[in-house]
Amino acid sequence: MIVDAVVSGLALDSDDTLLDLCCGNGALSTLLFDRCRGGLGVDFSEPLISIANKYFASPPEQTYILQDVVMFCENPPTPDKFTKILCYGSFPFIEHERSESLLRSLKDNFTNAEKVFIGNCPDKDQLSHFYGDRPFEPGTENDPASPIGIWRTEKEFIDMAERCGWQAAIHRMPEKYYAAHYRYDVILSR
């Protein structure tokens, strides 16, 4: 379901080159790189990038590097080669200010990237639905170091994207997806 959502949301095709931010161990990246010309995965976790390079790298089509994604996007070595960008499941763990910096850098530096897919974002409007009767400490929803990261309403994400020069569309996974009741995907367009 995740691969289908990303391929559809990005309109990913064989002519695209994908930048996967916060790629982790590369397991999802490689499934997507196989559907296009390939791409680059970037992550700040040395153990995860080691796994990606050991099991999934296939240079020059599929490569992985160790770097903080915000720093990478502020000064990318070859930004023009990327036509689509992905950040799946990790955007909520990037601090508020750095999130906006990242979105601005994507807009300004990756001029050939027509779409960005930011997946699996926790919906602040569904916070009480998620926690139910379980204890909840107010403020946790704004903490990137919490287990789920920063929760944003759809409107908050759309407003943030617009401040950074993007148009944002919200998409939901099918109901059978385990987190569909409290998460959404965002597709950014120029």
CSV table of C-alpha atoms in Angstrom, one decimal:
chain,number,residue,atom,x,y,z
A,1,MET,CA,0.0,0.0,0.0
A,2,ILE,CA,2.8,2.4,0.8
A,3,VAL,CA,4.6,1.9,-2.5
A,4,ASP,CA,1.4,2.2,-4.4
A,5,ALA,CA,0.5,5.5,-2.5
A,6,VAL,CA,3.9,7.0,-3.2
A,7,VAL,CA,4.0,5.9,-6.9
A,8,SER,CA,0.5,7.3,-7.4
A,9,GLY,CA,1.0,10.5,-5.3
A,10,LEU,CA,4.3,11.4,-7.1
A,11,ALA,CA,3.1,10.1,-10.5
A,12,LEU,CA,6.5,8.3,-10.4
A,13,ASP,CA,7.6,6.9,-13.7
A,14,SER,CA,10.6,5.5,-15.5
A,15,ASP,CA,12.0,8.9,-16.4
A,16,ASP,CA,12.1,10.1,-12.8
A,17,THR,CA,15.1,10.2,-10.4
A,18,LEU,CA,14.0,10.1,-6.8
A,19,LEU,CA,15.5,11.7,-3.7
A,20,ASP,CA,14.5,9.8,-0.6
A,21,LEU,CA,15.0,11.9,2.5
A,22,CYS,CA,15.3,10.0,5.8
A,23,CYS,CA,15.6,6.8,3.8
A,24,GLY,CA,16.5,4.6,6.8
A,25,ASN,CA,17.8,1.2,5.8
A,26,GLY,CA,16.8,1.6,2.2
A,27,ALA,CA,14.2,-1.2,2.1
A,28,LEU,CA,11.4,1.2,0.9
A,29,SER,CA,13.7,3.2,-1.2
A,30,THR,CA,14.9,0.3,-3.4
A,31,LEU,CA,11.3,-0.6,-4.2
A,32,LEU,CA,10.7,2.9,-5.4
A,33,PHE,CA,14.1,3.3,-7.2
A,34,ASP,CA,13.2,0.1,-9.1
A,35,ARG,CA,10.2,2.0,-10.6
A,36,CYS,CA,12.2,4.9,-12.0
A,37,ARG,CA,15.8,5.7,-13.1
A,38,GLY,CA,16.9,5.2,-9.5
A,39,GLY,CA,17.8,7.7,-6.9
A,40,LEU,CA,19.6,8.7,-3.8
A,41,GLY,CA,18.7,7.9,-0.2
A,42,VAL,CA,19.9,10.3,2.6
A,43,ASP,CA,19.8,9.6,6.3
A,44,PHE,CA,21.7,10.6,9.4
A,45,SER,CA,21.7,7.1,11.0
A,46,GLU,CA,25.1,5.5,10.3
A,47,PRO,CA,23.8,1.9,11.2
A,48,LEU,CA,20.8,2.3,8.8
A,49,ILE,CA,22.9,3.7,6.0
A,50,SER,CA,25.3,0.9,6.4
A,51,ILE,CA,22.5,-1.6,5.9
A,52,ALA,CA,21.2,0.4,2.9
A,53,ASN,CA,24.7,0.3,1.3
A,54,LYS,CA,25.2,-3.4,2.2
A,55,TYR,CA,21.9,-4.7,0.9
A,56,PHE,CA,20.3,-2.2,-1.5
A,57,ALA,CA,23.0,0.0,-3.1
A,58,SER,CA,23.5,-0.5,-6.8
A,59,PRO,CA,25.7,2.4,-8.0
A,60,PRO,CA,25.2,4.6,-9.9
A,61,GLU,CA,21.4,4.0,-10.1
A,62,GLN,CA,20.8,3.4,-6.4
A,63,THR,CA,23.0,5.1,-3.8
A,64,TYR,CA,22.8,6.0,-0.2
A,65,ILE,CA,24.7,8.6,1.8
A,66,LEU,CA,25.1,9.4,5.5
A,67,GLN,CA,24.1,13.0,6.2
A,68,ASP,CA,21.5,15.2,8.0
A,69,VAL,CA,18.7,15.7,5.5
A,70,VAL,CA,18.3,19.4,6.3
A,71,MET,CA,22.0,20.1,5.8
A,72,PHE,CA,22.0,18.0,2.6
A,73,CYS,CA,19.1,20.0,1.1
A,74,GLU,CA,20.6,23.3,2.1
A,75,ASN,CA,23.7,22.6,0.0
A,76,PRO,CA,23.0,19.6,-2.3
A,77,PRO,CA,25.8,18.5,-4.7
A,78,THR,CA,23.6,17.6,-7.7
A,79,PRO,CA,20.1,19.0,-7.1
A,80,ASP,CA,19.1,19.3,-10.8
A,81,LYS,CA,19.0,15.5,-11.3
A,82,PHE,CA,16.1,14.9,-9.0
A,83,THR,CA,12.6,15.1,-10.4
A,84,LYS,CA,10.7,13.8,-7.4
A,85,ILE,CA,11.3,13.8,-3.7
A,86,LEU,CA,10.1,11.6,-0.8
A,87,CYS,CA,10.2,11.8,2.9
A,88,TYR,CA,8.2,8.9,4.4
A,89,GLY,CA,7.4,8.5,8.1
A,90,SER,CA,10.2,10.8,9.4
A,91,PHE,CA,9.1,14.4,8.8
A,92,PRO,CA,7.3,14.6,12.2
A,93,PHE,CA,10.7,14.0,13.9
A,94,ILE,CA,12.2,17.2,12.4
A,95,GLU,CA,11.9,20.2,14.6
A,96,HIS,CA,9.4,23.0,13.6
A,97,GLU,CA,12.0,25.5,12.4
A,98,ARG,CA,14.1,22.9,10.6
A,99,SER,CA,10.9,21.5,8.9
A,100,GLU,CA,10.3,24.9,7.3
A,101,SER,CA,13.9,25.3,6.4
A,102,LEU,CA,13.8,21.9,4.7
A,103,LEU,CA,10.7,22.7,2.7
A,104,ARG,CA,12.2,26.1,1.6
A,105,SER,CA,15.4,24.3,0.6
A,106,LEU,CA,13.5,21.8,-1.4
A,107,LYS,CA,11.6,24.6,-3.2
A,108,ASP,CA,14.7,26.8,-3.9
A,109,ASN,CA,17.4,24.2,-4.6
A,110,PHE,CA,15.6,21.3,-6.3
A,111,THR,CA,14.1,23.3,-9.2
A,112,ASN,CA,13.5,20.2,-11.3
A,113,ALA,CA,11.6,18.4,-8.6
A,114,GLU,CA,7.9,18.9,-9.5
A,115,LYS,CA,6.5,17.0,-6.6
A,116,VAL,CA,7.3,16.1,-3.0
A,117,PHE,CA,5.6,13.2,-1.1
A,118,ILE,CA,5.7,13.6,2.7
A,119,GLY,CA,4.1,10.4,4.1
A,120,ASN,CA,2.6,9.1,7.3
A,121,CYS,CA,2.1,12.4,9.2
A,122,PRO,CA,0.2,12.3,12.5
A,123,ASP,CA,-3.1,14.3,12.4
A,124,LYS,CA,-3.5,16.6,15.4
A,125,ASP,CA,-7.3,16.6,14.8
A,126,GLN,CA,-7.2,12.8,15.6
A,127,LEU,CA,-5.0,13.0,18.7
A,128,SER,CA,-7.9,12.2,21.1
A,129,HIS,CA,-9.0,9.4,18.8
A,130,PHE,CA,-5.5,7.9,18.8
A,131,TYR,CA,-5.0,8.1,22.6
A,132,GLY,CA,-8.6,7.3,23.6
A,133,ASP,CA,-8.6,6.6,27.4
A,134,ARG,CA,-4.8,6.3,27.6
A,135,PRO,CA,-2.9,9.0,29.5
A,136,PHE,CA,-1.6,11.9,27.4
A,137,GLU,CA,0.8,14.6,28.4
A,138,PRO,CA,-0.1,17.9,26.8
A,139,GLY,CA,2.8,19.3,24.8
A,140,THR,CA,3.9,15.9,23.6
A,141,GLU,CA,2.2,16.6,20.3
A,142,ASN,CA,4.7,19.3,19.6
A,143,ASP,CA,7.8,17.4,20.6
A,144,PRO,CA,9.8,16.0,17.7
A,145,ALA,CA,11.6,13.6,20.2
A,146,SER,CA,8.3,12.0,21.3
A,147,PRO,CA,7.5,8.5,19.9
A,148,ILE,CA,5.3,9.8,17.1
A,149,GLY,CA,6.9,13.2,16.7
A,150,ILE,CA,5.1,16.5,15.9
A,151,TRP,CA,1.4,16.2,15.2
A,152,ARG,CA,0.0,18.8,12.8
A,153,THR,CA,-3.6,19.4,11.6
A,154,GLU,CA,-4.1,19.2,7.8
A,155,LYS,CA,-4.5,23.0,7.9
A,156,GLU,CA,-1.3,23.5,9.8
A,157,PHE,CA,0.6,21.5,7.3
A,158,ILE,CA,-1.0,23.2,4.3
A,159,ASP,CA,-0.2,26.6,5.9
A,160,MET,CA,3.4,25.6,6.5
A,161,ALA,CA,3.8,24.4,3.0
A,162,GLU,CA,2.3,27.6,1.5
A,163,ARG,CA,4.7,29.7,3.7
A,164,CYS,CA,7.5,27.8,2.0
A,165,GLY,CA,6.2,28.3,-1.5
A,166,TRP,CA,4.4,24.9,-2.1
A,167,GLN,CA,0.9,24.0,-2.9
A,168,ALA,CA,-0.2,21.1,-0.6
A,169,ALA,CA,-2.8,18.3,-1.1
A,170,ILE,CA,-3.7,15.9,1.7
A,171,HIS,CA,-4.3,12.2,0.9
A,172,ARG,CA,-5.4,9.4,3.1
A,173,MET,CA,-4.3,5.8,3.0
A,174,PRO,CA,-7.0,3.1,2.5
A,175,GLU,CA,-8.9,2.2,5.7
A,176,LYS,CA,-7.2,-1.1,5.9
A,177,TYR,CA,-3.9,0.6,6.4
A,178,TYR,CA,-3.1,0.2,10.1
A,179,ALA,CA,-2.7,4.0,10.8
A,180,ALA,CA,-5.2,5.4,8.4
A,181,HIS,CA,-7.4,6.7,11.2
A,182,TYR,CA,-4.8,9.1,12.6
A,183,ARG,CA,-2.3,9.8,9.8
A,184,TYR,CA,-2.3,11.4,6.4
A,185,ASP,CA,0.1,11.9,3.4
A,186,VAL,CA,0.9,15.3,1.9
A,187,ILE,CA,1.8,15.9,-1.8
A,188,LEU,CA,3.6,19.2,-2.5
A,189,SER,CA,3.5,20.7,-5.9
A,190,ARG,CA,5.0,23.8,-7.4
